[in-house]
Amino acid sequence: MTESLQQISAAAAGTIQLGDLTVNRLGYGAMRITGKGVWGPPADHAASLATLRRAVELDVNFIDTADSYGPNVSEELIAEALAPYAPGVVIATKGGWERVGPGQWIHNASPRHLQEAVEGSLKRLHLDRIDVYQLHIPDPAVSFDASMETLARLREAGKIRHVALSNVTLEHVERARKIVPIVSVQNRYSFADREWDYLLNYCEKNDIAFIPWAPLGQNREAHELLEKVAKQIDATPLQVALAWLLRRSPVILPIPGTSSVAHLEENIAAAAIKLPDEAFAQLSKVNPPPASLR
């Protein structure tokens, strides 16, 4: 990219609504600022803080995290780096999926745990109310309705401003919306991983933000095409992947994550990339089998 770092801004991607909140349509995912395996403190504490602060300097005003990142480490770093938060900065966090070791997750979306998780996140993030709180994943051992009713009560109590979902099916979204308004859905999605296209289309029709994770194509064909397009438009492969997401739908809110200021600046520069029609069409044709079947 020839654009200078001084001109890089997440605002170049435009804005999106999360209920009554307006944020720039390129956010930051704070999972990678923790230790290896999303476990423990980062190898470079100062670099993680610098990355968070630089994100806000680049007009990123949507930061996504979870209590399980570390666990607790990501939320604590966000508060250390950014609290008290600048006006307009939205911190979204999640609960219902616990980290018990490096690379290990367990479900826990019981009403009691979600109540404790929300209280814990409020303390770690130094907030009186969480702007966007997401059920991290439905718990197969707990009634989904009970999980959502708990978040609805916490919203009514003023602990949560908006409720959201992560790692869900269309059925989950429809059931949840009968209990409480849903402002966003976060699922795995990229130009080469469109298993959730129909859910994205549903979100677009219903003014629900769609937050994709894993934005890079996870196979050789996808990576080769990304590299080809990147060379054509003088960008990086990840910038191309992000530019495709931004063009795919106005309700998409990408949240690329990194623990490096340099990589962060590269990612946010994607906000200003206008993907050529031919490149967008080429990328859109890539359709490998769903990740679960590979």
Short mmCIF file of N, CA and C in Angstrom, two decimals, residues 9-18 21-28 58-63 88 189 200 204 208-212 241-256 267-275 280:
data_model
loop_
_atom_site.label_atom_id
_atom_site.label_comp_id
_atom_site.label_asym_id
_atom_site.label_seq_id
_atom_site.Cartn_x
_atom_site.Cartn_y
_atom_site.Cartn_z
N SER A 9 -7.17 4.82 8.38
CA SER A 9 -8.26 5.02 9.32
C SER A 9 -9.33 3.96 9.10
N ALA A 10 -9.81 3.37 10.19
CA ALA A 10 -10.90 2.42 10.10
C ALA A 10 -12.17 3.09 9.59
N ALA A 11 -12.24 4.41 9.70
CA ALA A 11 -13.42 5.14 9.24
C ALA A 11 -13.59 5.04 7.73
N ALA A 12 -12.51 4.72 7.00
CA ALA A 12 -12.61 4.61 5.54
C ALA A 12 -13.52 3.47 5.12
N ALA A 13 -13.80 2.54 6.01
CA ALA A 13 -14.69 1.42 5.70
C ALA A 13 -16.16 1.79 5.84
N GLY A 14 -16.44 3.01 6.32
CA GLY A 14 -17.82 3.38 6.57
C GLY A 14 -18.24 2.96 7.96
N THR A 15 -19.52 3.07 8.25
CA THR A 15 -20.02 2.75 9.58
C THR A 15 -21.09 1.68 9.54
N ILE A 16 -21.41 1.16 10.71
CA ILE A 16 -22.44 0.13 10.84
C ILE A 16 -23.15 0.35 12.18
N GLN A 17 -24.40 -0.07 12.26
CA GLN A 17 -25.18 0.08 13.48
C GLN A 17 -25.18 -1.21 14.29
N LEU A 18 -25.00 -1.06 15.58
CA LEU A 18 -25.20 -2.14 16.54
C LEU A 18 -26.27 -1.64 17.50
N LEU A 21 -25.92 1.98 18.63
CA LEU A 21 -24.51 2.34 18.57
C LEU A 21 -24.03 2.38 17.12
N THR A 22 -23.21 3.36 16.81
CA THR A 22 -22.60 3.46 15.47
C THR A 22 -21.11 3.28 15.62
N VAL A 23 -20.55 2.31 14.86
CA VAL A 23 -19.10 2.07 14.90
C VAL A 23 -18.55 1.99 13.49
N ASN A 24 -17.26 2.24 13.36
CA ASN A 24 -16.60 2.08 12.06
C ASN A 24 -16.57 0.61 11.69
N ARG A 25 -16.69 0.35 10.38
CA ARG A 25 -16.94 -1.03 9.91
C ARG A 25 -15.65 -1.85 9.71
N LEU A 26 -14.64 -1.54 10.49
CA LEU A 26 -13.45 -2.39 10.58
C LEU A 26 -12.99 -2.32 12.03
N GLY A 27 -13.17 -3.42 12.74
CA GLY A 27 -12.87 -3.46 14.15
C GLY A 27 -11.57 -4.18 14.45
N TYR A 28 -11.42 -4.57 15.69
CA TYR A 28 -10.21 -5.25 16.14
C TYR A 28 -10.58 -6.41 17.05
N LEU A 58 -6.10 4.71 15.20
CA LEU A 58 -6.46 4.51 13.79
C LEU A 58 -7.98 4.47 13.61
N ASP A 59 -8.71 5.00 14.59
CA ASP A 59 -10.16 5.15 14.53
C ASP A 59 -10.92 3.84 14.64
N VAL A 60 -10.28 2.80 15.15
CA VAL A 60 -11.01 1.58 15.48
C VAL A 60 -11.81 1.87 16.74
N ASN A 61 -13.12 1.74 16.65
CA ASN A 61 -13.94 1.99 17.83
C ASN A 61 -14.85 0.82 18.17
N PHE A 62 -14.50 -0.37 17.62
CA PHE A 62 -15.17 -1.61 18.01
C PHE A 62 -14.09 -2.65 18.30
N ILE A 63 -14.00 -3.06 19.55
CA ILE A 63 -13.00 -4.03 19.98
C ILE A 63 -13.72 -5.25 20.53
N GLY A 88 -17.28 6.91 22.29
CA GLY A 88 -17.60 6.18 21.07
C GLY A 88 -16.93 4.83 20.95
N TYR A 189 -16.28 -17.12 8.76
CA TYR A 189 -16.70 -16.74 7.40
C TYR A 189 -15.55 -16.06 6.68
N LEU A 200 -25.69 -15.05 6.87
CA LEU A 200 -25.32 -13.67 6.55
C LEU A 200 -26.46 -12.98 5.82
N GLU A 204 -28.50 -9.63 6.94
CA GLU A 204 -28.62 -8.44 6.10
C GLU A 204 -30.07 -8.01 5.97
N ILE A 208 -29.05 -6.96 11.15
CA ILE A 208 -28.22 -7.52 12.21
C ILE A 208 -26.78 -7.54 11.69
N ALA A 209 -25.85 -7.01 12.45
CA ALA A 209 -24.45 -7.02 12.03
C ALA A 209 -23.91 -8.45 12.01
N PHE A 210 -23.05 -8.74 11.05
CA PHE A 210 -22.43 -10.06 10.94
C PHE A 210 -20.93 -9.89 11.10
N ILE A 211 -20.37 -10.52 12.13
CA ILE A 211 -18.95 -10.36 12.47
C ILE A 211 -18.21 -11.63 12.10
N PRO A 212 -17.47 -11.64 11.00
CA PRO A 212 -16.79 -12.87 10.59
C PRO A 212 -15.46 -13.08 11.30
N ALA A 241 -8.44 -10.08 1.49
CA ALA A 241 -9.50 -10.86 2.12
C ALA A 241 -10.46 -9.95 2.88
N LEU A 242 -9.92 -8.95 3.57
CA LEU A 242 -10.75 -8.02 4.32
C LEU A 242 -11.56 -7.13 3.38
N ALA A 243 -10.94 -6.70 2.29
CA ALA A 243 -11.64 -5.87 1.31
C ALA A 243 -12.80 -6.63 0.70
N TRP A 244 -12.61 -7.93 0.48
CA TRP A 244 -13.72 -8.75 -0.07
C TRP A 244 -14.87 -8.78 0.94
N LEU A 245 -14.57 -8.98 2.21
CA LEU A 245 -15.61 -9.02 3.23
C LEU A 245 -16.38 -7.70 3.29
N LEU A 246 -15.65 -6.59 3.24
CA LEU A 246 -16.30 -5.29 3.31
C LEU A 246 -17.23 -5.04 2.13
N ARG A 247 -16.86 -5.59 0.97
CA ARG A 247 -17.71 -5.42 -0.21
C ARG A 247 -18.86 -6.43 -0.25
N ARG A 248 -18.65 -7.58 0.36
CA ARG A 248 -19.65 -8.67 0.29
C ARG A 248 -21.01 -8.25 0.82
N SER A 249 -21.03 -7.52 1.93
CA SER A 249 -22.31 -7.10 2.51
C SER A 249 -22.11 -5.89 3.41
N PRO A 250 -23.05 -4.95 3.40
CA PRO A 250 -22.92 -3.77 4.26
C PRO A 250 -23.09 -4.08 5.74
N VAL A 251 -23.54 -5.29 6.09
CA VAL A 251 -23.70 -5.61 7.51
C VAL A 251 -22.49 -6.36 8.07
N ILE A 252 -21.48 -6.62 7.23
CA ILE A 252 -20.29 -7.31 7.71
C ILE A 252 -19.37 -6.34 8.45
N LEU A 253 -18.92 -6.78 9.62
CA LEU A 253 -18.01 -6.00 10.47
C LEU A 253 -16.78 -6.86 10.76
N PRO A 254 -15.74 -6.80 9.92
CA PRO A 254 -14.55 -7.62 10.16
C PRO A 254 -13.80 -7.17 11.41
N ILE A 255 -13.17 -8.13 12.08
CA ILE A 255 -12.41 -7.83 13.31
C ILE A 255 -11.05 -8.53 13.26
N PRO A 256 -10.19 -8.20 12.31
CA PRO A 256 -8.88 -8.87 12.25
C PRO A 256 -8.09 -8.62 13.52
N ASN A 267 -3.60 -4.15 8.43
CA ASN A 267 -4.99 -4.59 8.41
C ASN A 267 -5.96 -3.42 8.27
N ILE A 268 -5.75 -2.37 9.05
CA ILE A 268 -6.68 -1.24 9.02
C ILE A 268 -6.60 -0.50 7.69
N ALA A 269 -5.45 -0.56 7.02
CA ALA A 269 -5.33 0.06 5.70
C ALA A 269 -6.30 -0.57 4.70
N ALA A 270 -6.76 -1.78 4.98
CA ALA A 270 -7.72 -2.44 4.09
C ALA A 270 -9.04 -1.69 4.02
N ALA A 271 -9.32 -0.86 5.00
CA ALA A 271 -10.57 -0.10 5.02
C ALA A 271 -10.74 0.76 3.78
N ALA A 272 -9.62 1.22 3.22
CA ALA A 272 -9.68 2.14 2.08
C ALA A 272 -9.55 1.43 0.73
N ILE A 273 -9.37 0.12 0.73
CA ILE A 273 -9.18 -0.60 -0.53
C ILE A 273 -10.52 -0.82 -1.23
N LYS A 274 -10.58 -0.43 -2.48
CA LYS A 274 -11.77 -0.68 -3.30
C LYS A 274 -11.43 -1.83 -4.24
N LEU A 275 -11.93 -3.00 -3.94
CA LEU A 275 -11.60 -4.19 -4.72
C LEU A 275 -12.20 -4.10 -6.12
N PHE A 280 -13.13 -9.14 -7.25
CA PHE A 280 -14.22 -9.54 -6.36
C PHE A 280 -14.92 -10.78 -6.91
#
